[in-house]
Coordinates of C-alpha atoms and ligand atoms in Angstrom, one line a residue:
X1475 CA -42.9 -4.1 86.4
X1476 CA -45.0 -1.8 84.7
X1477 CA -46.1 0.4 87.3
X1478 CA -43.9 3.5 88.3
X1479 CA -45.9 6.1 89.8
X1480 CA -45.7 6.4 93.3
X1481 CA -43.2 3.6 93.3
X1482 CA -39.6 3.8 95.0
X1483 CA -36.5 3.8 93.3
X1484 CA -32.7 3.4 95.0
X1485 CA -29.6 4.5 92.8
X1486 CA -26.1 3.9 94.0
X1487 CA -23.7 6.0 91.6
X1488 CA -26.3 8.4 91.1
X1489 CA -24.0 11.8 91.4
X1490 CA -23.4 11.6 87.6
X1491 CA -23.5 10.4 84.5
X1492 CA -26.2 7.0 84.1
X1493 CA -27.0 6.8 87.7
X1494 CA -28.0 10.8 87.6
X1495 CA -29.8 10.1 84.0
X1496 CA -32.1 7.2 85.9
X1497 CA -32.6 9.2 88.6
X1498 CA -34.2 11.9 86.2
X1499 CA -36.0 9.0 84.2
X1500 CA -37.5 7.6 87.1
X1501 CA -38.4 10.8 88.2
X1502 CA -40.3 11.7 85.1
X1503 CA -42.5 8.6 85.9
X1504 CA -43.0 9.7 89.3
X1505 CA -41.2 7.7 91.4
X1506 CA -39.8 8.4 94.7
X1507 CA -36.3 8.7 95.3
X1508 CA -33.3 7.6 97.3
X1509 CA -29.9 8.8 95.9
X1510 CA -26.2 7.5 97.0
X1511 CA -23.0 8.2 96.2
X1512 CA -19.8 9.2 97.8
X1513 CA -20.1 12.8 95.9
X1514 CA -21.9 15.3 98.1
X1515 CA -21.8 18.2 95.4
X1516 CA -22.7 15.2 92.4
X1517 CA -25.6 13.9 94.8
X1518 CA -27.1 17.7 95.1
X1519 CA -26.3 18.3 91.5
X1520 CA -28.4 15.7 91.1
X1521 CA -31.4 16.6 93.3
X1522 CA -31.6 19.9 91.2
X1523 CA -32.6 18.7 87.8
X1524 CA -35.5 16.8 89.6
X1525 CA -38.8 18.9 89.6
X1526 CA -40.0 20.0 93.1
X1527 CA -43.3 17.5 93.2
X1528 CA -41.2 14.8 93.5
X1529 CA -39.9 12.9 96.9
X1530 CA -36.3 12.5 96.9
X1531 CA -33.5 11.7 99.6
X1532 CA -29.8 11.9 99.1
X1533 CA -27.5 9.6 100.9
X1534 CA -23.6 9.6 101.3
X1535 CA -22.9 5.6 100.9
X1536 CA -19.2 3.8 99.5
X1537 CA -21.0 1.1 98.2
X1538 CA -17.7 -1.0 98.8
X1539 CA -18.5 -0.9 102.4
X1540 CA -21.4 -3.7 103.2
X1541 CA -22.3 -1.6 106.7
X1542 CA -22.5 1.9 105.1
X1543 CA -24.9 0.0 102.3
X1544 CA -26.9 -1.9 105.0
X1545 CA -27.5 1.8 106.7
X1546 CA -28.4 2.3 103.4
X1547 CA -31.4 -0.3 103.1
X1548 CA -32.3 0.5 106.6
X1549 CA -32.7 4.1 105.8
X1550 CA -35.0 3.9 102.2
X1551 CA -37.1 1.5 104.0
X1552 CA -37.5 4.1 106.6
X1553 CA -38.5 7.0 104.5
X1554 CA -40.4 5.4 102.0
X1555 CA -41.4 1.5 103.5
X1556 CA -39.9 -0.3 100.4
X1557 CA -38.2 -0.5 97.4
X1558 CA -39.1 -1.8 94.2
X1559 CA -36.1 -0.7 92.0
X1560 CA -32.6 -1.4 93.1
X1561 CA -30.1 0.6 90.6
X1562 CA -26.5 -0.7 91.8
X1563 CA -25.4 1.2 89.3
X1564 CA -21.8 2.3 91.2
X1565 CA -18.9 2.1 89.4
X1566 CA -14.9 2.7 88.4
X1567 CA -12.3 1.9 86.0
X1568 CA -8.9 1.4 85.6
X1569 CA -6.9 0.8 83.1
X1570 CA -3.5 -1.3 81.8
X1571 CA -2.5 -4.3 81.1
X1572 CA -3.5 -7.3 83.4
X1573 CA 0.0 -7.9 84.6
X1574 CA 0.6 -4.7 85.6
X1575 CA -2.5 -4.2 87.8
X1576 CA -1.8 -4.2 91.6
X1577 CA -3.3 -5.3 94.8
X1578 CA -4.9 -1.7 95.0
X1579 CA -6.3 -1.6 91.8
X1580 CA -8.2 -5.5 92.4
X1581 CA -9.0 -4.2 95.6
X1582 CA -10.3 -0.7 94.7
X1583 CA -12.1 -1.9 91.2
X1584 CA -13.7 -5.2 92.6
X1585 CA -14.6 -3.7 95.8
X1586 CA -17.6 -0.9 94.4
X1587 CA -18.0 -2.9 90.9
X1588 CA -18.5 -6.3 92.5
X1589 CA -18.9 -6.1 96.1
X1590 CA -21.1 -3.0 95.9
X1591 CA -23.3 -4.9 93.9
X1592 CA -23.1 -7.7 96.3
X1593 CA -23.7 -5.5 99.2
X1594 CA -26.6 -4.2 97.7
X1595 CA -28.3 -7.6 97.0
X1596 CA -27.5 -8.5 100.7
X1597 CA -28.2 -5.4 102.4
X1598 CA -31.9 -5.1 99.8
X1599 CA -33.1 -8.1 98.4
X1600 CA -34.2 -10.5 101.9
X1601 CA -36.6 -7.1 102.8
X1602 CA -37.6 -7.3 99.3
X1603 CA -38.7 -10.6 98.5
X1604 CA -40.4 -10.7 102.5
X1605 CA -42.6 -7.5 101.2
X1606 CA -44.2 -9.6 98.5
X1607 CA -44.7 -7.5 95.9
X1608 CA -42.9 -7.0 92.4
X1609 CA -39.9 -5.0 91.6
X1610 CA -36.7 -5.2 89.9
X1611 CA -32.7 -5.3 91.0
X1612 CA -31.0 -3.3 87.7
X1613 CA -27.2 -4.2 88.0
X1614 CA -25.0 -2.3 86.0
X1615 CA -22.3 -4.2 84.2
X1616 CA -20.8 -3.1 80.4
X1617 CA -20.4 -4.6 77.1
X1618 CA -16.9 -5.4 78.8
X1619 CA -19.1 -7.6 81.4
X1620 CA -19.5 -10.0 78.0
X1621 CA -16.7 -9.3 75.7
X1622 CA -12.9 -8.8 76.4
X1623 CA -11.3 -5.4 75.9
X1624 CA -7.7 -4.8 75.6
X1625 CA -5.9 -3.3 78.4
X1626 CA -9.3 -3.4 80.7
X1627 CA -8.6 -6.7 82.7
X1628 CA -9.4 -5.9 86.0
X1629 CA -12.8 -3.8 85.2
X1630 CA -13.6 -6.8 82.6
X1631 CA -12.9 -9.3 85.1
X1632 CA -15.5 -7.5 87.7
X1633 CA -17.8 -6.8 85.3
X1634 CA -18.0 -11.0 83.9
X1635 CA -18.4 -11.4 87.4
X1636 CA -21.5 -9.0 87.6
X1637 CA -23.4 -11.1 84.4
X1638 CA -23.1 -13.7 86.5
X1639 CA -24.0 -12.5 89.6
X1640 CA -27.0 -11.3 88.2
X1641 CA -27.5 -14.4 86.1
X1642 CA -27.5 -16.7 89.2
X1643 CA -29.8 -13.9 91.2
X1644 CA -32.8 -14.6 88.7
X1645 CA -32.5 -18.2 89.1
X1646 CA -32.3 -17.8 93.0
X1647 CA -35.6 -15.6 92.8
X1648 CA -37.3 -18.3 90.4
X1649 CA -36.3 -20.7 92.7
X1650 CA -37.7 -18.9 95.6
X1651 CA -41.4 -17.9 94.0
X1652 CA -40.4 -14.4 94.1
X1653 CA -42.2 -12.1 92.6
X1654 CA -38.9 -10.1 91.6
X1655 CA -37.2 -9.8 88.3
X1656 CA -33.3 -8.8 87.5
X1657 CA -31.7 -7.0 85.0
X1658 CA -28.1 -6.8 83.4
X1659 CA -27.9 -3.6 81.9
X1660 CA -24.5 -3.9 79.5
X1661 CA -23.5 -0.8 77.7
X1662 CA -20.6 0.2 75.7
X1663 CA -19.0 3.8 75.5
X1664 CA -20.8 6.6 77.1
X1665 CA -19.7 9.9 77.8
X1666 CA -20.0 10.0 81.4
X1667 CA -17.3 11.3 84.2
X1668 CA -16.2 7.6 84.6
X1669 CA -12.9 8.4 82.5
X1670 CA -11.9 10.5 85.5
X1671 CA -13.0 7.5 88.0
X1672 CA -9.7 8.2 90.2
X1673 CA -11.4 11.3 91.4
X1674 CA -12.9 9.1 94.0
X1675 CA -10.5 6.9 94.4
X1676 CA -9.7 6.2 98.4
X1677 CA -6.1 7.2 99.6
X1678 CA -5.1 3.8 100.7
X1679 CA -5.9 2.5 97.4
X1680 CA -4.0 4.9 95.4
X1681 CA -2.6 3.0 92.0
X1682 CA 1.0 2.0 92.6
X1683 CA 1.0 0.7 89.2
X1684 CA 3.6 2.0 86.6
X1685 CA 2.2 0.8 83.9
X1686 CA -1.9 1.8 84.6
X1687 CA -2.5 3.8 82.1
X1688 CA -4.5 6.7 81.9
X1689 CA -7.9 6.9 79.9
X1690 CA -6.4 7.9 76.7
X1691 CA -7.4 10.4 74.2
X1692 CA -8.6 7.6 71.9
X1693 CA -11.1 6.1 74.6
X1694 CA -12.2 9.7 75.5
X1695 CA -12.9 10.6 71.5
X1696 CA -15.0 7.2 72.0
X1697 CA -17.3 8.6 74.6
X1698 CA -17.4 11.7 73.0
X1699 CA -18.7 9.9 69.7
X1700 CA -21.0 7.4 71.0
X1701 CA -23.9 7.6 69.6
X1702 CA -26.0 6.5 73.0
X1703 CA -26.0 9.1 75.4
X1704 CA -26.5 8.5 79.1
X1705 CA -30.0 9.5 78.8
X1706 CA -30.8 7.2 76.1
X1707 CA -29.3 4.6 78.5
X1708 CA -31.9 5.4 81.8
X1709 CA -34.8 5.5 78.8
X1710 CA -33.6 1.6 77.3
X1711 CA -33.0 0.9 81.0
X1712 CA -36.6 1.5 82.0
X1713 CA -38.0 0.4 78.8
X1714 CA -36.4 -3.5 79.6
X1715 CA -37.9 -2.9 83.1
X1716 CA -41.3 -2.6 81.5
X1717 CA -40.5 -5.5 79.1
X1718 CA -39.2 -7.5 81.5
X1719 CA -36.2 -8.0 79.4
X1720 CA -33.2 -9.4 81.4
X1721 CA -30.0 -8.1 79.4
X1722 CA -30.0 -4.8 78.3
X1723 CA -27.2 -3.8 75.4
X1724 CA -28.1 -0.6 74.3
X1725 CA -25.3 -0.5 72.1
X1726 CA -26.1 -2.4 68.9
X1727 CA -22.5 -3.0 68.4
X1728 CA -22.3 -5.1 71.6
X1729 CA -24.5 -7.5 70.2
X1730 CA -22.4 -8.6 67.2
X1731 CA -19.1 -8.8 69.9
X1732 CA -21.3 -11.1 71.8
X1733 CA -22.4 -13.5 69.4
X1734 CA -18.5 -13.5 67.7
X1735 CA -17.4 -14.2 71.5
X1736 CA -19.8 -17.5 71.3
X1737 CA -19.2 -18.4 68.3
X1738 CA -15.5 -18.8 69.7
X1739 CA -16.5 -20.4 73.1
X1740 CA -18.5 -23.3 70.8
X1741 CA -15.9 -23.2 68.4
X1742 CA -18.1 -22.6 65.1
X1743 CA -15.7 -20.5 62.8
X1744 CA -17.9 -21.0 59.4
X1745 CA -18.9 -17.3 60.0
X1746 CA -15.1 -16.2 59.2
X1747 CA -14.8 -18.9 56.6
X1748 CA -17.8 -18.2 53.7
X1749 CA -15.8 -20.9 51.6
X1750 CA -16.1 -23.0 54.4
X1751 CA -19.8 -22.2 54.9
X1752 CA -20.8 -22.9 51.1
X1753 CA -19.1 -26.0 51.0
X1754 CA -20.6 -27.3 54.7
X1755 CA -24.1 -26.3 53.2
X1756 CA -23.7 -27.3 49.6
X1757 CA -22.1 -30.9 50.9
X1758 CA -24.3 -34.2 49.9
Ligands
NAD1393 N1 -19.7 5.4 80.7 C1 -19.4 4.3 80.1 O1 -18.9 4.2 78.9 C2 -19.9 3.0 80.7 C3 -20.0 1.9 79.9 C4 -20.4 0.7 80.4 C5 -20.7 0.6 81.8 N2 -20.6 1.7 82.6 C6 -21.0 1.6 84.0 O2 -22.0 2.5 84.3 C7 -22.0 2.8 85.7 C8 -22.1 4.3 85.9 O3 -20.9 4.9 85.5 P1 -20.8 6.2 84.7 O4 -20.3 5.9 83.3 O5 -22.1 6.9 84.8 O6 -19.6 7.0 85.4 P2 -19.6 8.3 86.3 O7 -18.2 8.4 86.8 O8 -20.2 9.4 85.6 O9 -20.6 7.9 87.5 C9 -20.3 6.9 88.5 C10 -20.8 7.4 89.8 O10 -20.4 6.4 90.8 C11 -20.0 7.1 92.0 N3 -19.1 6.2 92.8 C12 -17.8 5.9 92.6 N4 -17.3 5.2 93.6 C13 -18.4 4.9 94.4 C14 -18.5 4.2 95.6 N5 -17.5 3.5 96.2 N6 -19.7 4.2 96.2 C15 -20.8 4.9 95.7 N7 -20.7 5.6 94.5 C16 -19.5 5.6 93.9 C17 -19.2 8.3 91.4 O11 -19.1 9.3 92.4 C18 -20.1 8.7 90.3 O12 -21.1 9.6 90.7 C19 -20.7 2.1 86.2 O13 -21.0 0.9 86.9 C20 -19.9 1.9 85.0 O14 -18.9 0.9 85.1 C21 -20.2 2.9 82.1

């Protein structure tokens, strides 16, 4: 998609951090807006860094919740009479090791990370591919959506699952002779509020866990470091929209983990093993 102006964009997660840095990127190319979250104050926080000229609506929506997402749909279409960029960008984390996590935490993490996604293909996409026209569904997943990290099982584990999600979504499109395109956006560290995700986390799915651990200083001196900000982020983001390029890692350092993760799924070790290498090369 290369057009913007005058186009509609919808951002679930969009009280903070990424999902408030597309909101101003899509601004900027004079979009229209529809903002969601389950933070009131972080959804008018929001609104006010967006110059005046521009057309936006703020919406309270738990994405985990497929009727308060469908209300959702129904109301963008509403205001604006369609979407062409679906950010379900909403998302949490806990931490710990995989044994530890409870019922709660699988419930709590899967249900905005995976079913929020899902909800917002369901509740979006069928009014989207009947309009006809072009657009794009931007999930957000992480570099932990295609690598493994330590002591981050349960957000790994929904985040593989939104890869594939997205993976299968394109070839459903194709399939269809849709005119829309998807795209994986996979970053690593960046500083955002999502360190402190239990701020919204419901009552009845408060951690029981005794080993979750909390975001440690280590992670947090991460964030703080990365050298992608959550501006540079919405900037790739709509870049890859523009490019029509599917997976978007705008951490460099993502790309080597992914191709060592390959290279261990095929089982081709020669990159560890120069010696190895020399000798498969050099062989008669
Ligand atoms: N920050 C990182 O290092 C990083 C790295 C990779 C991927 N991500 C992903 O980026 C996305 C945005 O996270 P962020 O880093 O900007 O964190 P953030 O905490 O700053 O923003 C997340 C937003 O989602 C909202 N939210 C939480 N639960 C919700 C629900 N049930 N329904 C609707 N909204 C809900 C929060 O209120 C918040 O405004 C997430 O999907 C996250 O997993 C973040």
């Amino acid at each position: 998609m290369k057009q913007f102006e005058g186009r509609v964009a919808v951002i679930t997660g969009a009280g903070s951090g990424i999902g408030r840095e597309l909101a101003i990127a899509c601004a900027g190319r004079g979009m229209k807006l529809v903002l969601a979250d389950v933070d009131t104050e972080g959804l008018a926080g929001t609104k006010g860094l967006i110059s005046g000229t521009i057309a936006v609506r703020t919406r309270l929506c738990d994405v985990s919740n497929s009727e308060a997402v469908h209300d959702l749909a129904g109301f963008a279409f509403e205001e604006f009479g369609h979407v062409h960029l679906l950010f379900n960008n909403a998302g949490v984390a806990s931490l710990g090791p995989v044994w530890s996590a409870t019922p709660e935490d699988w419930k709590w993490v899967l249900g905005v990370n995976l079913i929020g996604v899902a909800n917002g293909i369901q509740s979006f996409v069928p009014r989207m591919i009947a309009a006809g026209q072009d657009g794009h569904i931007v999930n957000t997943s992480s570099g932990a959506g295609l690598t493994a990290v330590a002591g981050s099982g349960v957000y790994c584990a929904s985040k593989h699952a939104v890869v594939a999600l997205s993976e299968c979504l394109l070839k459903d499109l194709e399939n269809a002779g849709s005119k829309l395109k998807v795209n994986v956006l996979c970053p690593s560290l960046v500083k955002t509020a999502i360190a402190d995700s239990n701020r919204h986390r419901p009552a009845h799915l408060a951690s029981a866990n005794p080993d979750s651990a909390p975001f440690d200083q280590r992670v947090r001196a991460g964030m703080e470091a990365s050298e992608v900000s959550a501006a540079d982020v919405a900037r790739i983001t709509l870049q890859a929209i523009c490019d029509d390029d599917f997976y978007i890692l705008p951490h460099p350092a993502v790309r080597i983990r992914v191709e060592e993760r390959l290279r261990d799924i095929i089982g081709d070790h020669r990159h560890q093993e120069p010696d190895n290498l020399v000798k498969t090369t050099d062989g008669p």
